[in-house]
Amino acid sequence: MTDAERAEVRAAMPVPAWLFRRGGRPEAYCHREMLDAVRYLVDNGVKWTALPVDFPYWRAVYDFSHRRCVNLCQFVSI
């Protein structure tokens, strides 16, 4: 993902609650890594469990994408 793409997507991503001190804990992976993993899945059509080891753990990417499904659907169509 280029920096220009990242800037566009960042505006659509919700800010985590822990940054506003409303509870929760920091996420284990960077959003950029998660978005790269989701883009890889969409582009290559692989299964969640077949995600390469260069990306975060497949279950973390799966949970991330489902928590932000509406925003990611808009992103993937770009």
PDB file of N, CA, C and O in Angstrom:
ATOM      1  N   MET A   1       0.854  -1.169   0.000  1.00  0.00           N
ATOM      2  CA  MET A   1       0.000   0.000   0.000  1.00  0.00           C
ATOM      3  C   MET A   1       0.902   1.234   0.000  1.00  0.00           C
ATOM      4  O   MET A   1       1.809   1.344   0.803  1.00  0.00           O
ATOM      5  N   THR A   2       0.617   2.123  -0.891  1.00  0.00           N
ATOM      6  CA  THR A   2       1.414   3.344  -0.960  1.00  0.00           C
ATOM      7  C   THR A   2       0.950   4.329   0.114  1.00  0.00           C
ATOM      8  O   THR A   2      -0.123   4.168   0.708  1.00  0.00           O
ATOM      9  N   ASP A   3       1.757   5.331   0.353  1.00  0.00           N
ATOM     10  CA  ASP A   3       1.402   6.343   1.348  1.00  0.00           C
ATOM     11  C   ASP A   3       0.160   7.132   0.939  1.00  0.00           C
ATOM     12  O   ASP A   3      -0.650   7.513   1.785  1.00  0.00           O
ATOM     13  N   ALA A   4      -0.017   7.357  -0.359  1.00  0.00           N
ATOM     14  CA  ALA A   4      -1.205   8.076  -0.837  1.00  0.00           C
ATOM     15  C   ALA A   4      -2.472   7.256  -0.594  1.00  0.00           C
ATOM     16  O   ALA A   4      -3.500   7.787  -0.150  1.00  0.00           O
ATOM     17  N   GLU A   5      -2.396   5.949  -0.870  1.00  0.00           N
ATOM     18  CA  GLU A   5      -3.539   5.069  -0.587  1.00  0.00           C
ATOM     19  C   GLU A   5      -3.826   5.021   0.905  1.00  0.00           C
ATOM     20  O   GLU A   5      -4.973   5.044   1.333  1.00  0.00           O
ATOM     21  N   ARG A   6      -2.774   4.964   1.682  1.00  0.00           N
ATOM     22  CA  ARG A   6      -2.918   4.909   3.137  1.00  0.00           C
ATOM     23  C   ARG A   6      -3.617   6.162   3.658  1.00  0.00           C
ATOM     24  O   ARG A   6      -4.462   6.095   4.540  1.00  0.00           O
ATOM     25  N   ALA A   7      -3.284   7.316   3.117  1.00  0.00           N
ATOM     26  CA  ALA A   7      -3.904   8.568   3.556  1.00  0.00           C
ATOM     27  C   ALA A   7      -5.401   8.576   3.272  1.00  0.00           C
ATOM     28  O   ALA A   7      -6.193   9.048   4.093  1.00  0.00           O
ATOM     29  N   GLU A   8      -5.799   8.034   2.114  1.00  0.00           N
ATOM     30  CA  GLU A   8      -7.218   7.976   1.781  1.00  0.00           C
ATOM     31  C   GLU A   8      -7.969   7.040   2.708  1.00  0.00           C
ATOM     32  O   GLU A   8      -9.062   7.341   3.174  1.00  0.00           O
ATOM     33  N   VAL A   9      -7.396   5.896   2.971  1.00  0.00           N
ATOM     34  CA  VAL A   9      -8.059   4.879   3.784  1.00  0.00           C
ATOM     35  C   VAL A   9      -8.098   5.275   5.255  1.00  0.00           C
ATOM     36  O   VAL A   9      -9.072   4.989   5.952  1.00  0.00           O
ATOM     37  N   ARG A  10      -7.087   5.934   5.706  1.00  0.00           N
ATOM     38  CA  ARG A  10      -6.998   6.286   7.124  1.00  0.00           C
ATOM     39  C   ARG A  10      -8.188   7.134   7.574  1.00  0.00           C
ATOM     40  O   ARG A  10      -8.672   6.994   8.691  1.00  0.00           O
ATOM     41  N   ALA A  11      -8.669   8.002   6.704  1.00  0.00           N
ATOM     42  CA  ALA A  11      -9.811   8.842   7.050  1.00  0.00           C
ATOM     43  C   ALA A  11     -11.076   8.016   7.261  1.00  0.00           C
ATOM     44  O   ALA A  11     -11.932   8.380   8.063  1.00  0.00           O
ATOM     45  N   ALA A  12     -11.193   6.882   6.575  1.00  0.00           N
ATOM     46  CA  ALA A  12     -12.379   6.034   6.696  1.00  0.00           C
ATOM     47  C   ALA A  12     -12.300   5.075   7.877  1.00  0.00           C
ATOM     48  O   ALA A  12     -13.312   4.518   8.288  1.00  0.00           O
ATOM     49  N   MET A  13     -11.115   4.884   8.425  1.00  0.00           N
ATOM     50  CA  MET A  13     -10.945   3.934   9.529  1.00  0.00           C
ATOM     51  C   MET A  13     -11.374   4.571  10.848  1.00  0.00           C
ATOM     52  O   MET A  13     -11.035   5.723  11.119  1.00  0.00           O
ATOM     53  N   PRO A  14     -12.107   3.827  11.678  1.00  0.00           N
ATOM     54  CA  PRO A  14     -12.475   4.368  12.984  1.00  0.00           C
ATOM     55  C   PRO A  14     -11.261   4.431  13.909  1.00  0.00           C
ATOM     56  O   PRO A  14     -10.329   3.639  13.788  1.00  0.00           O
ATOM     57  N   VAL A  15     -11.276   5.380  14.802  1.00  0.00           N
ATOM     58  CA  VAL A  15     -10.185   5.520  15.771  1.00  0.00           C
ATOM     59  C   VAL A  15     -10.449   4.553  16.921  1.00  0.00           C
ATOM     60  O   VAL A  15     -11.574   4.495  17.435  1.00  0.00           O
ATOM     61  N   PRO A  16      -9.451   3.765  17.332  1.00  0.00           N
ATOM     62  CA  PRO A  16      -9.658   2.819  18.428  1.00  0.00           C
ATOM     63  C   PRO A  16     -10.083   3.523  19.719  1.00  0.00           C
ATOM     64  O   PRO A  16      -9.628   4.633  20.020  1.00  0.00           O
ATOM     65  N   ALA A  17     -10.938   2.871  20.484  1.00  0.00           N
ATOM     66  CA  ALA A  17     -11.476   3.454  21.718  1.00  0.00           C
ATOM     67  C   ALA A  17     -10.387   3.729  22.747  1.00  0.00           C
ATOM     68  O   ALA A  17     -10.470   4.695  23.507  1.00  0.00           O
ATOM     69  N   TRP A  18      -9.344   2.898  22.769  1.00  0.00           N
ATOM     70  CA  TRP A  18      -8.312   3.075  23.794  1.00  0.00           C
ATOM     71  C   TRP A  18      -7.547   4.383  23.615  1.00  0.00           C
ATOM     72  O   TRP A  18      -6.982   4.909  24.574  1.00  0.00           O
ATOM     73  N   LEU A  19      -7.553   4.945  22.392  1.00  0.00           N
ATOM     74  CA  LEU A  19      -6.888   6.233  22.191  1.00  0.00           C
ATOM     75  C   LEU A  19      -7.640   7.368  22.870  1.00  0.00           C
ATOM     76  O   LEU A  19      -7.057   8.399  23.203  1.00  0.00           O
ATOM     77  N   PHE A  20      -8.936   7.183  23.066  1.00  0.00           N
ATOM     78  CA  PHE A  20      -9.758   8.180  23.755  1.00  0.00           C
ATOM     79  C   PHE A  20      -9.924   7.845  25.236  1.00  0.00           C
ATOM     80  O   PHE A  20     -10.740   8.453  25.917  1.00  0.00           O
ATOM     81  N   ARG A  21      -9.168   6.866  25.704  1.00  0.00           N
ATOM     82  CA  ARG A  21      -9.235   6.405  27.097  1.00  0.00           C
ATOM     83  C   ARG A  21     -10.652   5.958  27.477  1.00  0.00           C
ATOM     84  O   ARG A  21     -11.133   6.217  28.564  1.00  0.00           O
ATOM     85  N   ARG A  22     -11.301   5.254  26.544  1.00  0.00           N
ATOM     86  CA  ARG A  22     -12.634   4.725  26.802  1.00  0.00           C
ATOM     87  C   ARG A  22     -12.600   3.229  27.034  1.00  0.00           C
ATOM     88  O   ARG A  22     -13.595   2.544  26.905  1.00  0.00           O
ATOM     89  N   GLY A  23     -11.467   2.701  27.343  1.00  0.00           N
ATOM     90  CA  GLY A  23     -11.359   1.267  27.601  1.00  0.00           C
ATOM     91  C   GLY A  23     -10.769   0.518  26.428  1.00  0.00           C
ATOM     92  O   GLY A  23     -10.436   1.081  25.402  1.00  0.00           O
ATOM     93  N   GLY A  24     -10.685  -0.764  26.614  1.00  0.00           N
ATOM     94  CA  GLY A  24     -10.094  -1.608  25.592  1.00  0.00           C
ATOM     95  C   GLY A  24      -8.582  -1.616  25.690  1.00  0.00           C
ATOM     96  O   GLY A  24      -7.982  -0.938  26.509  1.00  0.00           O
ATOM     97  N   ARG A  25      -7.982  -2.421  24.862  1.00  0.00           N
ATOM     98  CA  ARG A  25      -6.522  -2.479  24.856  1.00  0.00           C
ATOM     99  C   ARG A  25      -6.008  -2.224  23.448  1.00  0.00           C
ATOM    100  O   ARG A  25      -6.738  -2.421  22.476  1.00  0.00           O
ATOM    101  N   PRO A  26      -4.782  -1.796  23.339  1.00  0.00           N
ATOM    102  CA  PRO A  26      -4.218  -1.527  22.014  1.00  0.00           C
ATOM    103  C   PRO A  26      -4.216  -2.789  21.147  1.00  0.00           C
ATOM    104  O   PRO A  26      -4.070  -3.900  21.654  1.00  0.00           O
ATOM    105  N   GLU A  27      -4.405  -2.621  19.869  1.00  0.00           N
ATOM    106  CA  GLU A  27      -4.384  -3.760  18.965  1.00  0.00           C
ATOM    107  C   GLU A  27      -2.951  -4.247  18.799  1.00  0.00           C
ATOM    108  O   GLU A  27      -1.993  -3.481  18.880  1.00  0.00           O
ATOM    109  N   ALA A  28      -2.822  -5.525  18.539  1.00  0.00           N
ATOM    110  CA  ALA A  28      -1.500  -6.146  18.466  1.00  0.00           C
ATOM    111  C   ALA A  28      -0.763  -5.838  17.164  1.00  0.00           C
ATOM    112  O   ALA A  28       0.457  -5.892  17.122  1.00  0.00           O
ATOM    113  N   TYR A  29      -1.502  -5.520  16.106  1.00  0.00           N
ATOM    114  CA  TYR A  29      -0.877  -5.309  14.806  1.00  0.00           C
ATOM    115  C   TYR A  29      -1.222  -3.933  14.249  1.00  0.00           C
ATOM    116  O   TYR A  29      -2.281  -3.381  14.521  1.00  0.00           O
ATOM    117  N   CYS A  30      -0.344  -3.433  13.431  1.00  0.00           N
ATOM    118  CA  CYS A  30      -0.536  -2.159  12.755  1.00  0.00           C
ATOM    119  C   CYS A  30      -1.675  -2.283  11.739  1.00  0.00           C
ATOM    120  O   CYS A  30      -1.811  -3.310  11.071  1.00  0.00           O
ATOM    121  N   HIS A  31      -2.486  -1.234  11.614  1.00  0.00           N
ATOM    122  CA  HIS A  31      -3.591  -1.261  10.650  1.00  0.00           C
ATOM    123  C   HIS A  31      -3.082  -1.417   9.223  1.00  0.00           C
ATOM    124  O   HIS A  31      -3.740  -2.037   8.390  1.00  0.00           O
ATOM    125  N   ARG A  32      -1.929  -0.867   8.950  1.00  0.00           N
ATOM    126  CA  ARG A  32      -1.372  -0.980   7.598  1.00  0.00           C
ATOM    127  C   ARG A  32      -1.091  -2.438   7.236  1.00  0.00           C
ATOM    128  O   ARG A  32      -1.385  -2.894   6.135  1.00  0.00           O
ATOM    129  N   GLU A  33      -0.541  -3.210   8.193  1.00  0.00           N
ATOM    130  CA  GLU A  33      -0.286  -4.626   7.959  1.00  0.00           C
ATOM    131  C   GLU A  33      -1.587  -5.387   7.740  1.00  0.00           C
ATOM    132  O   GLU A  33      -1.676  -6.259   6.872  1.00  0.00           O
ATOM    133  N   MET A  34      -2.592  -5.052   8.525  1.00  0.00           N
ATOM    134  CA  MET A  34      -3.887  -5.719   8.403  1.00  0.00           C
ATOM    135  C   MET A  34      -4.523  -5.423   7.046  1.00  0.00           C
ATOM    136  O   MET A  34      -5.048  -6.324   6.390  1.00  0.00           O
ATOM    137  N   LEU A  35      -4.488  -4.163   6.625  1.00  0.00           N
ATOM    138  CA  LEU A  35      -5.066  -3.802   5.338  1.00  0.00           C
ATOM    139  C   LEU A  35      -4.307  -4.450   4.182  1.00  0.00           C
ATOM    140  O   LEU A  35      -4.916  -4.887   3.205  1.00  0.00           O
ATOM    141  N   ASP A  36      -2.995  -4.543   4.301  1.00  0.00           N
ATOM    142  CA  ASP A  36      -2.209  -5.229   3.274  1.00  0.00           C
ATOM    143  C   ASP A  36      -2.604  -6.700   3.187  1.00  0.00           C
ATOM    144  O   ASP A  36      -2.707  -7.259   2.098  1.00  0.00           O
ATOM    145  N   ALA A  37      -2.846  -7.325   4.327  1.00  0.00           N
ATOM    146  CA  ALA A  37      -3.252  -8.729   4.340  1.00  0.00           C
ATOM    147  C   ALA A  37      -4.626  -8.911   3.705  1.00  0.00           C
ATOM    148  O   ALA A  37      -4.842  -9.844   2.920  1.00  0.00           O
ATOM    149  N   VAL A  38      -5.563  -8.018   4.002  1.00  0.00           N
ATOM    150  CA  VAL A  38      -6.898  -8.113   3.410  1.00  0.00           C
ATOM    151  C   VAL A  38      -6.820  -7.878   1.903  1.00  0.00           C
ATOM    152  O   VAL A  38      -7.462  -8.593   1.121  1.00  0.00           O
ATOM    153  N   ARG A  39      -6.036  -6.917   1.481  1.00  0.00           N
ATOM    154  CA  ARG A  39      -5.864  -6.674   0.041  1.00  0.00           C
ATOM    155  C   ARG A  39      -5.259  -7.890  -0.643  1.00  0.00           C
ATOM    156  O   ARG A  39      -5.634  -8.244  -1.757  1.00  0.00           O
ATOM    157  N   TYR A  40      -4.317  -8.550   0.020  1.00  0.00           N
ATOM    158  CA  TYR A  40      -3.715  -9.766  -0.532  1.00  0.00           C
ATOM    159  C   TYR A  40      -4.776 -10.851  -0.713  1.00  0.00           C
ATOM    160  O   TYR A  40      -4.831 -11.515  -1.746  1.00  0.00           O
ATOM    161  N   LEU A  41      -5.618 -11.006   0.301  1.00  0.00           N
ATOM    162  CA  LEU A  41      -6.679 -12.012   0.220  1.00  0.00           C
ATOM    163  C   LEU A  41      -7.641 -11.723  -0.931  1.00  0.00           C
ATOM    164  O   LEU A  41      -8.025 -12.615  -1.686  1.00  0.00           O
ATOM    165  N   VAL A  42      -8.043 -10.476  -1.067  1.00  0.00           N
ATOM    166  CA  VAL A  42      -8.989 -10.096  -2.121  1.00  0.00           C
ATOM    167  C   VAL A  42      -8.346 -10.254  -3.497  1.00  0.00           C
ATOM    168  O   VAL A  42      -8.968 -10.769  -4.426  1.00  0.00           O
ATOM    169  N   ASP A  43      -7.104  -9.845  -3.624  1.00  0.00           N
ATOM    170  CA  ASP A  43      -6.425  -9.893  -4.919  1.00  0.00           C
ATOM    171  C   ASP A  43      -6.156 -11.322  -5.376  1.00  0.00           C
ATOM    172  O   ASP A  43      -6.349 -11.658  -6.534  1.00  0.00           O
ATOM    173  N   ASN A  44      -5.714 -12.178  -4.449  1.00  0.00           N
ATOM    174  CA  ASN A  44      -5.307 -13.531  -4.818  1.00  0.00           C
ATOM    175  C   ASN A  44      -6.382 -14.590  -4.604  1.00  0.00           C
ATOM    176  O   ASN A  44      -6.220 -15.715  -5.056  1.00  0.00           O
ATOM    177  N   GLY A  45      -7.426 -14.246  -3.883  1.00  0.00           N
ATOM    178  CA  GLY A  45      -8.502 -15.196  -3.675  1.00  0.00           C
ATOM    179  C   GLY A  45      -8.118 -16.413  -2.844  1.00  0.00           C
ATOM    180  O   GLY A  45      -8.652 -17.497  -3.057  1.00  0.00           O
ATOM    181  N   VAL A  46      -7.198 -16.249  -1.930  1.00  0.00           N
ATOM    182  CA  VAL A  46      -6.798 -17.378  -1.088  1.00  0.00           C
ATOM    183  C   VAL A  46      -7.733 -17.498   0.113  1.00  0.00           C
ATOM    184  O   VAL A  46      -8.493 -16.587   0.422  1.00  0.00           O
ATOM    185  N   LYS A  47      -7.651 -18.624   0.793  1.00  0.00           N
ATOM    186  CA  LYS A  47      -8.447 -18.834   1.996  1.00  0.00           C
ATOM    187  C   LYS A  47      -7.766 -18.143   3.169  1.00  0.00           C
ATOM    188  O   LYS A  47      -6.567 -17.903   3.165  1.00  0.00           O
ATOM    189  N   TRP A  48      -8.565 -17.836   4.193  1.00  0.00           N
ATOM    190  CA  TRP A  48      -8.031 -17.151   5.371  1.00  0.00           C
ATOM    191  C   TRP A  48      -6.852 -17.910   5.967  1.00  0.00           C
ATOM    192  O   TRP A  48      -5.833 -17.320   6.309  1.00  0.00           O
ATOM    193  N   THR A  49      -7.000 -19.212   6.097  1.00  0.00           N
ATOM    194  CA  THR A  49      -5.947 -20.001   6.751  1.00  0.00           C
ATOM    195  C   THR A  49      -4.709 -20.162   5.885  1.00  0.00           C
ATOM    196  O   THR A  49      -3.673 -20.603   6.379  1.00  0.00           O
ATOM    197  N   ALA A  50      -4.797 -19.814   4.600  1.00  0.00           N
ATOM    198  CA  ALA A  50      -3.650 -19.916   3.693  1.00  0.00           C
ATOM    199  C   ALA A  50      -2.894 -18.601   3.574  1.00  0.00           C
ATOM    200  O   ALA A  50      -2.069 -18.440   2.674  1.00  0.00           O
ATOM    201  N   LEU A  51      -3.146 -17.672   4.470  1.00  0.00           N
ATOM    202  CA  LEU A  51      -2.450 -16.384   4.444  1.00  0.00           C
ATOM    203  C   LEU A  51      -0.960 -16.603   4.720  1.00  0.00           C
ATOM    204  O   LEU A  51      -0.600 -17.323   5.650  1.00  0.00           O
ATOM    205  N   PRO A  52      -0.070 -16.027   3.905  1.00  0.00           N
ATOM    206  CA  PRO A  52       1.372 -16.228   4.123  1.00  0.00           C
ATOM    207  C   PRO A  52       1.829 -15.742   5.502  1.00  0.00           C
ATOM    208  O   PRO A  52       1.200 -14.883   6.110  1.00  0.00           O
ATOM    209  N   VAL A  53       2.923 -16.277   5.970  1.00  0.00           N
ATOM    210  CA  VAL A  53       3.430 -15.942   7.297  1.00  0.00           C
ATOM    211  C   VAL A  53       3.967 -14.517   7.380  1.00  0.00           C
ATOM    212  O   VAL A  53       4.213 -14.027   8.486  1.00  0.00           O
ATOM    213  N   ASP A  54       4.148 -13.850   6.251  1.00  0.00           N
ATOM    214  CA  ASP A  54       4.611 -12.458   6.259  1.00  0.00           C
ATOM    215  C   ASP A  54       3.561 -11.511   6.822  1.00  0.00           C
ATOM    216  O   ASP A  54       3.879 -10.394   7.216  1.00  0.00           O
ATOM    217  N   PHE A  55       2.314 -11.942   6.827  1.00  0.00           N
ATOM    218  CA  PHE A  55       1.212 -11.142   7.346  1.00  0.00           C
ATOM    219  C   PHE A  55       0.892 -11.564   8.773  1.00  0.00           C
ATOM    220  O   PHE A  55       1.344 -12.618   9.230  1.00  0.00           O
ATOM    221  N   PRO A  56       0.105 -10.763   9.489  1.00  0.00           N
ATOM    222  CA  PRO A  56      -0.309 -11.170  10.842  1.00  0.00           C
ATOM    223  C   PRO A  56      -1.092 -12.481  10.793  1.00  0.00           C
ATOM    224  O   PRO A  56      -1.555 -12.930   9.748  1.00  0.00           O
ATOM    225  N   TYR A  57      -1.270 -13.079  11.960  1.00  0.00           N
ATOM    226  CA  TYR A  57      -1.996 -14.336  12.097  1.00  0.00           C
ATOM    227  C   TYR A  57      -3.365 -14.220  11.436  1.00  0.00           C
ATOM    228  O   TYR A  57      -4.044 -13.204  11.583  1.00  0.00           O
ATOM    229  N   TRP A  58      -3.786 -15.245  10.711  1.00  0.00           N
ATOM    230  CA  TRP A  58      -5.001 -15.171   9.899  1.00  0.00           C
ATOM    231  C   TRP A  58      -6.237 -14.818  10.715  1.00  0.00           C
ATOM    232  O   TRP A  58      -7.099 -14.086  10.250  1.00  0.00           O
ATOM    233  N   ARG A  59      -6.339 -15.309  11.938  1.00  0.00           N
ATOM    234  CA  ARG A  59      -7.530 -15.031  12.748  1.00  0.00           C
ATOM    235  C   ARG A  59      -7.592 -13.555  13.138  1.00  0.00           C
ATOM    236  O   ARG A  59      -8.674 -12.963  13.221  1.00  0.00           O
ATOM    237  N   ALA A  60      -6.439 -12.948  13.372  1.00  0.00           N
ATOM    238  CA  ALA A  60      -6.400 -11.522  13.697  1.00  0.00           C
ATOM    239  C   ALA A  60      -6.855 -10.692  12.492  1.00  0.00           C
ATOM    240  O   ALA A  60      -7.605  -9.726  12.646  1.00  0.00           O
ATOM    241  N   VAL A  61      -6.430 -11.074  11.292  1.00  0.00           N
ATOM    242  CA  VAL A  61      -6.836 -10.370  10.078  1.00  0.00           C
ATOM    243  C   VAL A  61      -8.329 -10.566   9.842  1.00  0.00           C
ATOM    244  O   VAL A  61      -9.047  -9.627   9.490  1.00  0.00           O
ATOM    245  N   TYR A  62      -8.815 -11.774  10.054  1.00  0.00           N
ATOM    246  CA  TYR A  62     -10.236 -12.080   9.888  1.00  0.00           C
ATOM    247  C   TYR A  62     -11.087 -11.230  10.826  1.00  0.00           C
ATOM    248  O   TYR A  62     -12.053 -10.594  10.406  1.00  0.00           O
ATOM    249  N   ASP A  63     -10.728 -11.198  12.099  1.00  0.00           N
ATOM    250  CA  ASP A  63     -11.470 -10.401  13.076  1.00  0.00           C
ATOM    251  C   ASP A  63     -11.418  -8.914  12.737  1.00  0.00           C
ATOM    252  O   ASP A  63     -12.419  -8.206  12.844  1.00  0.00           O
ATOM    253  N   PHE A  64     -10.262  -8.436  12.345  1.00  0.00           N
ATOM    254  CA  PHE A  64     -10.091  -7.030  11.966  1.00  0.00           C
ATOM    255  C   PHE A  64     -11.014  -6.668  10.805  1.00  0.00           C
ATOM    256  O   PHE A  64     -11.702  -5.655  10.841  1.00  0.00           O
ATOM    257  N   SER A  65     -11.040  -7.517   9.784  1.00  0.00           N
ATOM    258  CA  SER A  65     -11.850  -7.199   8.608  1.00  0.00           C
ATOM    259  C   SER A  65     -13.340  -7.248   8.911  1.00  0.00           C
ATOM    260  O   SER A  65     -14.106  -6.455   8.375  1.00  0.00           O
ATOM    261  N   HIS A  66     -13.748  -8.139   9.781  1.00  0.00           N
ATOM    262  CA  HIS A  66     -15.166  -8.215  10.105  1.00  0.00           C
ATOM    263  C   HIS A  66     -15.617  -7.102  11.050  1.00  0.00           C
ATOM    264  O   HIS A  66     -16.775  -6.699  11.004  1.00  0.00           O
ATOM    265  N   ARG A  67     -14.719  -6.613  11.872  1.00  0.00           N
ATOM    266  CA  ARG A  67     -15.065  -5.465  12.717  1.00  0.00           C
ATOM    267  C   ARG A  67     -15.225  -4.201  11.893  1.00  0.00           C
ATOM    268  O   ARG A  67     -15.960  -3.295  12.240  1.00  0.00           O
ATOM    269  N   ARG A  68     -14.535  -4.138  10.783  1.00  0.00           N
ATOM    270  CA  ARG A  68     -14.549  -2.927   9.955  1.00  0.00           C
ATOM    271  C   ARG A  68     -15.074  -3.210   8.559  1.00  0.00           C
ATOM    272  O   ARG A  68     -14.623  -2.625   7.588  1.00  0.00           O
ATOM    273  N   CYS A  69     -16.012  -4.093   8.441  1.00  0.00           N
ATOM    274  CA  CYS A  69     -16.501  -4.561   7.139  1.00  0.00           C
ATOM    275  C   CYS A  69     -16.992  -3.418   6.259  1.00  0.00           C
ATOM    276  O   CYS A  69     -16.655  -3.346   5.086  1.00  0.00           O
ATOM    277  N   VAL A  70     -17.755  -2.521   6.795  1.00  0.00           N
ATOM    278  CA  VAL A  70     -18.303  -1.440   5.975  1.00  0.00           C
ATOM    279  C   VAL A  70     -17.183  -0.574   5.414  1.00  0.00           C
ATOM    280  O   VAL A  70     -17.153  -0.283   4.215  1.00  0.00           O
ATOM    281  N   ASN A  71     -16.228  -0.201   6.242  1.00  0.00           N
ATOM    282  CA  ASN A  71     -15.127   0.641   5.778  1.00  0.00           C
ATOM    283  C   ASN A  71     -14.225  -0.090   4.796  1.00  0.00           C
ATOM    284  O   ASN A  71     -13.761   0.491   3.826  1.00  0.00           O
ATOM    285  N   LEU A  72     -13.983  -1.367   5.045  1.00  0.00           N
ATOM    286  CA  LEU A  72     -13.106  -2.116   4.154  1.00  0.00           C
ATOM    287  C   LEU A  72     -13.761  -2.369   2.805  1.00  0.00           C
ATOM    288  O   LEU A  72     -13.103  -2.378   1.779  1.00  0.00           O
ATOM    289  N   CYS A  73     -15.068  -2.575   2.786  1.00  0.00           N
ATOM    290  CA  CYS A  73     -15.757  -2.780   1.512  1.00  0.00           C
ATOM    291  C   CYS A  73     -15.608  -1.545   0.633  1.00  0.00           C
ATOM    292  O   CYS A  73     -15.430  -1.651  -0.571  1.00  0.00           O
ATOM    293  N   GLN A  74     -15.667  -0.368   1.241  1.00  0.00           N
ATOM    294  CA  GLN A  74     -15.460   0.852   0.483  1.00  0.00           C
ATOM    295  C   GLN A  74     -14.022   0.931   0.001  1.00  0.00           C
ATOM    296  O   GLN A  74     -13.756   1.355  -1.113  1.00  0.00           O
ATOM    297  N   PHE A  75     -13.072   0.499   0.827  1.00  0.00           N
ATOM    298  CA  PHE A  75     -11.657   0.567   0.490  1.00  0.00           C
ATOM    299  C   PHE A  75     -11.317  -0.376  -0.666  1.00  0.00           C
ATOM    300  O   PHE A  75     -10.625  -0.002  -1.595  1.00  0.00           O
ATOM    301  N   VAL A  76     -11.829  -1.594  -0.618  1.00  0.00           N
ATOM    302  CA  VAL A  76     -11.487  -2.585  -1.632  1.00  0.00           C
ATOM    303  C   VAL A  76     -12.007  -2.162  -2.995  1.00  0.00           C
ATOM    304  O   VAL A  76     -11.399  -2.450  -4.019  1.00  0.00           O
ATOM    305  N   SER A  77     -13.087  -1.422  -3.038  1.00  0.00           N
ATOM    306  CA  SER A  77     -13.641  -0.997  -4.322  1.00  0.00           C
ATOM    307  C   SER A  77     -12.879   0.160  -4.957  1.00  0.00           C
ATOM    308  O   SER A  77     -13.129   0.519  -6.088  1.00  0.00           O
ATOM    309  N   ILE A  78     -11.903   0.731  -4.236  1.00  0.00           N
ATOM    310  CA  ILE A  78     -11.112   1.848  -4.771  1.00  0.00           C
ATOM    311  C   ILE A  78     -10.202   1.365  -5.885  1.00  0.00           C
ATOM    312  O   ILE A  78      -9.654   0.351  -5.868  1.00  0.00           O
TER     313      ILE A  78
END
